[in-house]
Amino acid sequence: MKNFVVKTLANAGALGVAIWLLQDITLTGESTGKKAWTLILVALVFGLVNFLVKPIVKLLTLPLFILTLGLITLVVNALMLLLTSWLAEQFDLSFHVEGFWTAVLGGLIISVVSWALNVVLPDGD
């Protein structure tokens, strides 16, 4: 359970950094508390997308992973971020990613920040 909470907080932090750095990734809300709550919910959706959908996409694109020496990971991460944005709209969460190239850069930022936060934060159960 602790591992799940840590990973969700790391995702929320990484998403927060991407929102802060890129003007085309937006999170809106009336107050800071509302924005924080929305960010946590989006991090949960992002975690579920990465847990359920990403392995299937990686398996289906395995030849591309081999052919591109793993660079297709940037595209897969961008697609997961765009899927998260779409799902957030469906759940009426005020999170939006504008465009594929923004999603590629956002996915790269989220990957790096999430990796760094997972190194720093404890992960034991």
Short mmCIF file of N, CA, C and O in Angstrom, two decimals:
data_model
loop_
_atom_site.label_atom_id
_atom_site.label_comp_id
_atom_site.label_asym_id
_atom_site.label_seq_id
_atom_site.Cartn_x
_atom_site.Cartn_y
_atom_site.Cartn_z
N MET A 1 0.83 -1.20 0.00
CA MET A 1 0.00 0.00 0.00
C MET A 1 0.87 1.26 0.00
O MET A 1 0.58 2.21 -0.70
N LYS A 2 1.94 1.22 0.79
CA LYS A 2 2.84 2.37 0.85
C LYS A 2 3.48 2.62 -0.51
O LYS A 2 3.63 3.76 -0.93
N ASN A 3 3.83 1.55 -1.21
CA ASN A 3 4.43 1.66 -2.53
C ASN A 3 3.47 2.34 -3.51
O ASN A 3 3.88 3.18 -4.31
N PHE A 4 2.19 1.99 -3.44
CA PHE A 4 1.17 2.60 -4.30
C PHE A 4 1.06 4.10 -4.03
O PHE A 4 1.00 4.91 -4.96
N VAL A 5 1.05 4.48 -2.76
CA VAL A 5 0.95 5.89 -2.39
C VAL A 5 2.18 6.66 -2.86
O VAL A 5 2.06 7.76 -3.41
N VAL A 6 3.35 6.07 -2.67
CA VAL A 6 4.59 6.73 -3.09
C VAL A 6 4.61 6.92 -4.60
O VAL A 6 4.97 7.99 -5.10
N LYS A 7 4.23 5.89 -5.35
CA LYS A 7 4.22 6.00 -6.81
C LYS A 7 3.19 7.03 -7.29
O LYS A 7 3.44 7.77 -8.24
N THR A 8 2.04 7.09 -6.62
CA THR A 8 1.03 8.08 -6.99
C THR A 8 1.52 9.49 -6.71
O THR A 8 1.35 10.40 -7.53
N LEU A 9 2.18 9.69 -5.56
CA LEU A 9 2.73 11.01 -5.25
C LEU A 9 3.85 11.38 -6.22
O LEU A 9 3.98 12.55 -6.61
N ALA A 10 4.67 10.40 -6.60
CA ALA A 10 5.73 10.67 -7.58
C ALA A 10 5.12 11.04 -8.93
O ALA A 10 5.60 11.98 -9.59
N ASN A 11 4.08 10.35 -9.34
CA ASN A 11 3.38 10.70 -10.58
C ASN A 11 2.78 12.10 -10.49
O ASN A 11 2.85 12.88 -11.44
N ALA A 12 2.17 12.42 -9.35
CA ALA A 12 1.58 13.75 -9.17
C ALA A 12 2.66 14.83 -9.24
O ALA A 12 2.48 15.87 -9.88
N GLY A 13 3.79 14.58 -8.60
CA GLY A 13 4.90 15.54 -8.66
C GLY A 13 5.43 15.71 -10.07
O GLY A 13 5.69 16.83 -10.53
N ALA A 14 5.59 14.59 -10.79
CA ALA A 14 6.09 14.65 -12.16
C ALA A 14 5.09 15.37 -13.08
O ALA A 14 5.49 16.18 -13.92
N LEU A 15 3.81 15.09 -12.91
CA LEU A 15 2.80 15.79 -13.69
C LEU A 15 2.80 17.28 -13.36
O LEU A 15 2.66 18.12 -14.25
N GLY A 16 2.97 17.60 -12.08
CA GLY A 16 3.03 19.00 -11.66
C GLY A 16 4.19 19.74 -12.30
O GLY A 16 4.06 20.89 -12.74
N VAL A 17 5.34 19.10 -12.38
CA VAL A 17 6.50 19.72 -13.04
C VAL A 17 6.23 19.94 -14.52
O VAL A 17 6.54 21.00 -15.08
N ALA A 18 5.63 18.95 -15.18
CA ALA A 18 5.31 19.10 -16.61
C ALA A 18 4.30 20.23 -16.83
O ALA A 18 4.43 21.01 -17.78
N ILE A 19 3.32 20.34 -15.94
CA ILE A 19 2.33 21.42 -16.04
C ILE A 19 3.02 22.76 -15.85
O ILE A 19 2.73 23.73 -16.55
N TRP A 20 3.95 22.82 -14.92
CA TRP A 20 4.66 24.05 -14.63
C TRP A 20 5.57 24.47 -15.79
O TRP A 20 5.67 25.65 -16.13
N LEU A 21 6.23 23.50 -16.44
CA LEU A 21 7.19 23.81 -17.49
C LEU A 21 6.56 24.04 -18.87
O LEU A 21 7.09 24.81 -19.66
N LEU A 22 5.45 23.38 -19.15
CA LEU A 22 4.86 23.45 -20.49
C LEU A 22 3.51 24.16 -20.44
O LEU A 22 2.60 23.73 -19.74
N GLN A 23 3.39 25.21 -21.22
CA GLN A 23 2.14 25.98 -21.19
C GLN A 23 0.97 25.28 -21.85
O GLN A 23 -0.18 25.62 -21.60
N ASP A 24 1.25 24.27 -22.68
CA ASP A 24 0.16 23.55 -23.35
C ASP A 24 -0.35 22.34 -22.57
O ASP A 24 -1.21 21.62 -23.05
N ILE A 25 0.20 22.09 -21.40
CA ILE A 25 -0.36 21.11 -20.48
C ILE A 25 -0.97 21.92 -19.35
O ILE A 25 -0.26 22.63 -18.63
N THR A 26 -2.28 21.84 -19.22
CA THR A 26 -2.97 22.72 -18.28
C THR A 26 -3.73 21.95 -17.22
O THR A 26 -4.24 20.85 -17.47
N LEU A 27 -3.80 22.56 -16.05
CA LEU A 27 -4.59 22.07 -14.93
C LEU A 27 -5.26 23.29 -14.33
O LEU A 27 -4.56 24.22 -13.89
N THR A 28 -6.56 23.33 -14.36
CA THR A 28 -7.27 24.51 -13.87
C THR A 28 -8.11 24.16 -12.65
O THR A 28 -8.47 23.00 -12.44
N GLY A 29 -8.43 25.16 -11.90
CA GLY A 29 -9.27 24.99 -10.72
C GLY A 29 -9.43 26.32 -10.00
O GLY A 29 -8.65 27.24 -10.21
N GLU A 30 -10.45 26.39 -9.14
CA GLU A 30 -10.73 27.64 -8.44
C GLU A 30 -9.72 27.95 -7.36
O GLU A 30 -9.38 29.10 -7.12
N SER A 31 -9.24 26.92 -6.68
CA SER A 31 -8.32 27.13 -5.56
C SER A 31 -7.14 26.17 -5.65
O SER A 31 -7.14 25.22 -6.43
N THR A 32 -6.15 26.44 -4.82
CA THR A 32 -4.98 25.57 -4.79
C THR A 32 -5.34 24.17 -4.32
O THR A 32 -4.83 23.18 -4.84
N GLY A 33 -6.24 24.08 -3.35
CA GLY A 33 -6.68 22.78 -2.85
C GLY A 33 -7.38 21.97 -3.92
O GLY A 33 -7.16 20.76 -4.06
N LYS A 34 -8.23 22.64 -4.69
CA LYS A 34 -8.94 21.96 -5.79
C LYS A 34 -7.96 21.49 -6.86
O LYS A 34 -8.07 20.38 -7.38
N LYS A 35 -6.95 22.32 -7.17
CA LYS A 35 -5.93 21.93 -8.14
C LYS A 35 -5.13 20.74 -7.63
O LYS A 35 -4.82 19.82 -8.39
N ALA A 36 -4.77 20.75 -6.36
CA ALA A 36 -3.99 19.64 -5.78
C ALA A 36 -4.80 18.34 -5.83
O ALA A 36 -4.25 17.28 -6.18
N TRP A 37 -6.07 18.42 -5.48
CA TRP A 37 -6.93 17.24 -5.51
C TRP A 37 -7.07 16.71 -6.95
O TRP A 37 -6.99 15.51 -7.19
N THR A 38 -7.25 17.62 -7.89
CA THR A 38 -7.35 17.22 -9.30
C THR A 38 -6.05 16.59 -9.77
O THR A 38 -6.05 15.59 -10.49
N LEU A 39 -4.91 17.15 -9.34
CA LEU A 39 -3.61 16.60 -9.71
C LEU A 39 -3.44 15.18 -9.17
O LEU A 39 -2.94 14.30 -9.88
N ILE A 40 -3.88 14.93 -7.95
CA ILE A 40 -3.80 13.58 -7.37
C ILE A 40 -4.69 12.61 -8.18
O ILE A 40 -4.28 11.49 -8.48
N LEU A 41 -5.90 13.05 -8.52
CA LEU A 41 -6.80 12.20 -9.30
C LEU A 41 -6.24 11.92 -10.69
O LEU A 41 -6.32 10.79 -11.18
N VAL A 42 -5.65 12.93 -11.33
CA VAL A 42 -5.03 12.73 -12.64
C VAL A 42 -3.84 11.77 -12.51
O VAL A 42 -3.63 10.92 -13.37
N ALA A 43 -3.08 11.89 -11.42
CA ALA A 43 -1.96 10.97 -11.19
C ALA A 43 -2.45 9.54 -11.04
O ALA A 43 -1.81 8.60 -11.52
N LEU A 44 -3.60 9.35 -10.39
CA LEU A 44 -4.19 8.01 -10.28
C LEU A 44 -4.60 7.48 -11.65
O LEU A 44 -4.34 6.31 -11.97
N VAL A 45 -5.23 8.32 -12.45
CA VAL A 45 -5.62 7.91 -13.81
C VAL A 45 -4.38 7.58 -14.62
O VAL A 45 -4.33 6.55 -15.32
N PHE A 46 -3.34 8.42 -14.53
CA PHE A 46 -2.10 8.20 -15.25
C PHE A 46 -1.44 6.88 -14.82
O PHE A 46 -0.96 6.11 -15.65
N GLY A 47 -1.47 6.61 -13.52
CA GLY A 47 -0.92 5.36 -13.01
C GLY A 47 -1.68 4.15 -13.52
O GLY A 47 -1.09 3.14 -13.90
N LEU A 48 -3.00 4.25 -13.56
CA LEU A 48 -3.82 3.15 -14.09
C LEU A 48 -3.58 2.93 -15.58
O LEU A 48 -3.49 1.79 -16.03
N VAL A 49 -3.47 4.01 -16.33
CA VAL A 49 -3.19 3.90 -17.76
C VAL A 49 -1.85 3.20 -17.96
O VAL A 49 -1.71 2.30 -18.78
N ASN A 50 -0.84 3.63 -17.20
CA ASN A 50 0.49 3.02 -17.33
C ASN A 50 0.50 1.57 -16.86
O ASN A 50 1.28 0.76 -17.37
N PHE A 51 -0.35 1.21 -15.92
CA PHE A 51 -0.39 -0.15 -15.40
C PHE A 51 -1.18 -1.09 -16.32
O PHE A 51 -0.77 -2.23 -16.54
N LEU A 52 -2.28 -0.60 -16.88
CA LEU A 52 -3.16 -1.46 -17.67
C LEU A 52 -2.90 -1.42 -19.17
O LEU A 52 -2.90 -2.45 -19.83
N VAL A 53 -2.69 -0.24 -19.72
CA VAL A 53 -2.62 -0.09 -21.17
C VAL A 53 -1.20 -0.17 -21.70
O VAL A 53 -0.94 -0.80 -22.73
N LYS A 54 -0.27 0.45 -21.00
CA LYS A 54 1.10 0.55 -21.51
C LYS A 54 1.74 -0.81 -21.80
O LYS A 54 2.39 -0.96 -22.84
N PRO A 55 1.61 -1.83 -20.94
CA PRO A 55 2.22 -3.12 -21.26
C PRO A 55 1.67 -3.74 -22.55
O PRO A 55 2.42 -4.35 -23.32
N ILE A 56 0.39 -3.56 -22.80
CA ILE A 56 -0.21 -4.11 -24.01
C ILE A 56 0.34 -3.39 -25.24
O ILE A 56 0.71 -4.02 -26.23
N VAL A 57 0.43 -2.07 -25.15
CA VAL A 57 0.97 -1.28 -26.27
C VAL A 57 2.44 -1.64 -26.50
O VAL A 57 2.88 -1.78 -27.64
N LYS A 58 3.20 -1.81 -25.42
CA LYS A 58 4.61 -2.17 -25.57
C LYS A 58 4.76 -3.55 -26.23
O LYS A 58 5.65 -3.76 -27.06
N LEU A 59 3.91 -4.48 -25.85
CA LEU A 59 3.96 -5.81 -26.46
C LEU A 59 3.62 -5.75 -27.95
O LEU A 59 4.29 -6.38 -28.76
N LEU A 60 2.59 -4.99 -28.30
CA LEU A 60 2.18 -4.89 -29.69
C LEU A 60 3.22 -4.15 -30.55
O LEU A 60 3.30 -4.38 -31.75
N THR A 61 3.99 -3.27 -29.93
CA THR A 61 4.98 -2.50 -30.69
C THR A 61 6.41 -3.01 -30.45
O THR A 61 7.36 -2.29 -30.73
N LEU A 62 6.54 -4.24 -29.97
CA LEU A 62 7.86 -4.80 -29.69
C LEU A 62 8.81 -4.73 -30.89
O LEU A 62 9.97 -4.34 -30.72
N PRO A 63 8.36 -5.05 -32.10
CA PRO A 63 9.29 -4.91 -33.24
C PRO A 63 9.80 -3.47 -33.43
O PRO A 63 10.96 -3.26 -33.77
N LEU A 64 8.92 -2.49 -33.17
CA LEU A 64 9.36 -1.10 -33.28
C LEU A 64 10.36 -0.74 -32.18
O LEU A 64 11.26 0.07 -32.41
N PHE A 65 10.19 -1.31 -30.98
CA PHE A 65 11.16 -1.08 -29.91
C PHE A 65 12.54 -1.58 -30.34
O PHE A 65 13.55 -0.91 -30.13
N ILE A 66 12.56 -2.74 -30.95
CA ILE A 66 13.83 -3.32 -31.40
C ILE A 66 14.40 -2.50 -32.56
O ILE A 66 15.58 -2.16 -32.57
N LEU A 67 13.56 -2.15 -33.52
CA LEU A 67 14.00 -1.42 -34.70
C LEU A 67 14.53 -0.03 -34.36
O LEU A 67 15.52 0.42 -34.92
N THR A 68 13.88 0.66 -33.41
CA THR A 68 14.28 2.03 -33.06
C THR A 68 15.19 2.09 -31.85
O THR A 68 15.49 3.17 -31.36
N LEU A 69 15.63 0.93 -31.37
CA LEU A 69 16.49 0.85 -30.18
C LEU A 69 15.87 1.53 -28.97
O LEU A 69 16.54 2.16 -28.16
N GLY A 70 14.56 1.43 -28.86
CA GLY A 70 13.85 1.94 -27.70
C GLY A 70 13.35 3.36 -27.81
O GLY A 70 12.66 3.84 -26.91
N LEU A 71 13.67 4.06 -28.88
CA LEU A 71 13.21 5.45 -29.02
C LEU A 71 11.70 5.56 -29.17
O LEU A 71 11.13 6.61 -28.88
N ILE A 72 11.05 4.49 -29.57
CA ILE A 72 9.60 4.50 -29.68
C ILE A 72 8.95 4.68 -28.30
O ILE A 72 7.78 5.04 -28.20
N THR A 73 9.73 4.50 -27.25
CA THR A 73 9.24 4.72 -25.88
C THR A 73 8.72 6.14 -25.73
O THR A 73 7.73 6.37 -25.03
N LEU A 74 9.37 7.10 -26.37
CA LEU A 74 8.90 8.49 -26.30
C LEU A 74 7.50 8.63 -26.88
O LEU A 74 6.65 9.33 -26.32
N VAL A 75 7.25 7.95 -27.97
CA VAL A 75 5.92 7.99 -28.60
C VAL A 75 4.90 7.28 -27.72
O VAL A 75 3.78 7.78 -27.53
N VAL A 76 5.26 6.13 -27.17
CA VAL A 76 4.34 5.40 -26.29
C VAL A 76 4.00 6.23 -25.06
O VAL A 76 2.83 6.32 -24.66
N ASN A 77 5.01 6.88 -24.45
CA ASN A 77 4.75 7.73 -23.29
C ASN A 77 3.84 8.90 -23.66
O ASN A 77 2.95 9.28 -22.88
N ALA A 78 4.05 9.47 -24.84
CA ALA A 78 3.19 10.56 -25.30
C ALA A 78 1.75 10.09 -25.48
O ALA A 78 0.81 10.78 -25.08
N LEU A 79 1.59 8.91 -26.05
CA LEU A 79 0.23 8.37 -26.24
C LEU A 79 -0.45 8.08 -24.90
O LEU A 79 -1.65 8.30 -24.75
N MET A 80 0.31 7.63 -23.91
CA MET A 80 -0.26 7.38 -22.58
C MET A 80 -0.69 8.70 -21.93
O MET A 80 -1.72 8.77 -21.27
N LEU A 81 0.10 9.75 -22.15
CA LEU A 81 -0.25 11.07 -21.62
C LEU A 81 -1.49 11.63 -22.31
O LEU A 81 -2.38 12.20 -21.66
N LEU A 82 -1.58 11.45 -23.62
CA LEU A 82 -2.77 11.89 -24.35
C LEU A 82 -4.01 11.09 -23.94
O LEU A 82 -5.11 11.65 -23.81
N LEU A 83 -3.85 9.80 -23.70
CA LEU A 83 -4.95 8.97 -23.22
C LEU A 83 -5.39 9.44 -21.83
O LEU A 83 -6.59 9.51 -21.54
N THR A 84 -4.44 9.78 -20.98
CA THR A 84 -4.77 10.30 -19.66
C THR A 84 -5.54 11.61 -19.77
O THR A 84 -6.51 11.83 -19.04
N SER A 85 -5.13 12.47 -20.69
CA SER A 85 -5.83 13.73 -20.90
C SER A 85 -7.27 13.48 -21.36
O SER A 85 -8.21 14.12 -20.88
N TRP A 86 -7.44 12.53 -22.28
CA TRP A 86 -8.78 12.20 -22.76
C TRP A 86 -9.65 11.63 -21.63
O TRP A 86 -10.81 11.99 -21.48
N LEU A 87 -9.08 10.71 -20.85
CA LEU A 87 -9.83 10.13 -19.74
C LEU A 87 -10.16 11.19 -18.69
O LEU A 87 -11.25 11.16 -18.09
N ALA A 88 -9.25 12.12 -18.46
CA ALA A 88 -9.52 13.21 -17.50
C ALA A 88 -10.73 14.03 -17.97
O ALA A 88 -11.56 14.43 -17.15
N GLU A 89 -10.81 14.28 -19.26
CA GLU A 89 -11.98 14.97 -19.80
C GLU A 89 -13.26 14.18 -19.55
O GLU A 89 -14.29 14.74 -19.21
N GLN A 90 -13.19 12.87 -19.73
CA GLN A 90 -14.36 12.02 -19.53
C GLN A 90 -14.81 12.02 -18.07
O GLN A 90 -16.00 11.92 -17.79
N PHE A 91 -13.86 12.13 -17.15
CA PHE A 91 -14.17 12.16 -15.72
C PHE A 91 -14.36 13.59 -15.21
O PHE A 91 -14.44 13.81 -14.01
N ASP A 92 -14.41 14.55 -16.13
CA ASP A 92 -14.62 15.96 -15.80
C ASP A 92 -13.52 16.51 -14.88
O ASP A 92 -13.79 17.28 -13.97
N LEU A 93 -12.30 16.08 -15.13
CA LEU A 93 -11.14 16.63 -14.43
C LEU A 93 -10.53 17.71 -15.31
O LEU A 93 -10.45 17.55 -16.52
N SER A 94 -10.10 18.79 -14.72
CA SER A 94 -9.63 19.93 -15.51
C SER A 94 -8.14 19.80 -15.85
O SER A 94 -7.32 20.62 -15.48
N PHE A 95 -7.79 18.75 -16.58
CA PHE A 95 -6.43 18.50 -17.03
C PHE A 95 -6.47 18.30 -18.53
O PHE A 95 -7.30 17.55 -19.04
N HIS A 96 -5.57 18.99 -19.26
CA HIS A 96 -5.60 18.87 -20.72
C HIS A 96 -4.20 18.98 -21.29
O HIS A 96 -3.40 19.80 -20.85
N VAL A 97 -3.91 18.13 -22.26
CA VAL A 97 -2.65 18.17 -23.01
C VAL A 97 -3.01 18.56 -24.44
O VAL A 97 -3.82 17.90 -25.08
N GLU A 98 -2.39 19.62 -24.90
CA GLU A 98 -2.69 20.16 -26.24
C GLU A 98 -1.64 19.72 -27.25
O GLU A 98 -0.55 20.26 -27.29
N GLY A 99 -1.95 18.71 -28.03
CA GLY A 99 -1.10 18.32 -29.14
C GLY A 99 -0.12 17.20 -28.84
O GLY A 99 0.28 16.97 -27.70
N PHE A 100 0.26 16.52 -29.91
CA PHE A 100 1.14 15.36 -29.81
C PHE A 100 2.55 15.73 -29.37
O PHE A 100 3.14 15.08 -28.52
N TRP A 101 3.13 16.79 -29.95
CA TRP A 101 4.50 17.15 -29.62
C TRP A 101 4.62 17.66 -28.19
O TRP A 101 5.64 17.44 -27.53
N THR A 102 3.60 18.32 -27.70
CA THR A 102 3.57 18.69 -26.29
C THR A 102 3.54 17.44 -25.42
O THR A 102 4.20 17.38 -24.40
N ALA A 103 2.79 16.45 -25.86
CA ALA A 103 2.71 15.19 -25.12
C ALA A 103 4.06 14.46 -25.13
O ALA A 103 4.45 13.85 -24.14
N VAL A 104 4.79 14.52 -26.25
CA VAL A 104 6.11 13.90 -26.31
C VAL A 104 7.05 14.56 -25.31
O VAL A 104 7.71 13.88 -24.51
N LEU A 105 7.11 15.88 -25.32
CA LEU A 105 7.97 16.61 -24.38
C LEU A 105 7.49 16.41 -22.94
O LEU A 105 8.30 16.20 -22.03
N GLY A 106 6.19 16.44 -22.74
CA GLY A 106 5.63 16.20 -21.41
C GLY A 106 5.93 14.80 -20.91
O GLY A 106 6.27 14.61 -19.74
N GLY A 107 5.82 13.81 -21.78
CA GLY A 107 6.14 12.44 -21.40
C GLY A 107 7.60 12.29 -21.02
O GLY A 107 7.94 11.57 -20.07
N LEU A 108 8.48 12.99 -21.73
CA LEU A 108 9.90 12.96 -21.40
C LEU A 108 10.16 13.59 -20.05
O LEU A 108 10.88 13.03 -19.20
N ILE A 109 9.55 14.74 -19.79
CA ILE A 109 9.70 15.41 -18.50
C ILE A 109 9.16 14.54 -17.38
O ILE A 109 9.79 14.36 -16.34
N ILE A 110 7.98 13.98 -17.58
CA ILE A 110 7.35 13.14 -16.55
C ILE A 110 8.21 11.91 -16.27
O ILE A 110 8.38 11.53 -15.11
N SER A 111 8.76 11.30 -17.30
CA SER A 111 9.61 10.12 -17.10
C SER A 111 10.84 10.45 -16.27
O SER A 111 11.17 9.72 -15.32
N VAL A 112 11.51 11.54 -16.59
CA VAL A 112 12.73 11.92 -15.87
C VAL A 112 12.42 12.30 -14.43
O VAL A 112 13.07 11.82 -13.49
N VAL A 113 11.40 13.14 -14.23
CA VAL A 113 11.06 13.58 -12.87
C VAL A 113 10.53 12.42 -12.04
O VAL A 113 10.89 12.27 -10.87
N SER A 114 9.70 11.58 -12.63
CA SER A 114 9.17 10.42 -11.91
C SER A 114 10.29 9.47 -11.50
O SER A 114 10.31 8.96 -10.37
N TRP A 115 11.24 9.24 -12.41
CA TRP A 115 12.39 8.40 -12.07
C TRP A 115 13.17 8.99 -10.90
O TRP A 115 13.50 8.28 -9.94
N ALA A 116 13.43 10.29 -10.95
CA ALA A 116 14.19 10.95 -9.88
C ALA A 116 13.44 10.88 -8.55
O ALA A 116 14.05 10.61 -7.50
N LEU A 117 12.14 11.11 -8.57
CA LEU A 117 11.36 11.05 -7.33
C LEU A 117 11.29 9.63 -6.78
O LEU A 117 11.31 9.44 -5.57
N ASN A 118 11.19 8.63 -7.65
CA ASN A 118 11.17 7.24 -7.18
C ASN A 118 12.50 6.82 -6.59
O ASN A 118 12.56 5.94 -5.74
N VAL A 119 13.61 7.44 -7.04
CA VAL A 119 14.92 7.16 -6.46
C VAL A 119 15.00 7.77 -5.06
O VAL A 119 15.51 7.14 -4.12
N VAL A 120 14.47 8.97 -4.90
CA VAL A 120 14.57 9.69 -3.62
C VAL A 120 13.56 9.18 -2.59
O VAL A 120 13.90 9.01 -1.41
N LEU A 121 12.33 8.92 -3.02
CA LEU A 121 11.27 8.53 -2.08
C LEU A 121 11.42 7.04 -1.71
O LEU A 121 11.83 6.23 -2.52
N PRO A 122 11.04 6.72 -0.48
CA PRO A 122 11.10 5.29 -0.06
C PRO A 122 10.04 4.49 -0.80
O PRO A 122 8.98 4.99 -1.12
N ASP A 123 10.35 3.19 -1.05
CA ASP A 123 9.40 2.38 -1.79
C ASP A 123 9.05 1.05 -1.11
O ASP A 123 8.40 0.22 -1.68
N GLY A 124 9.45 0.88 0.11
CA GLY A 124 9.14 -0.37 0.82
C GLY A 124 7.68 -0.47 1.20
O GLY A 124 7.01 0.50 1.44
N ASP A 125 7.16 -1.72 1.25
CA ASP A 125 5.76 -1.93 1.65
C ASP A 125 5.63 -2.06 3.14
O ASP A 125 6.23 -2.56 3.90
#
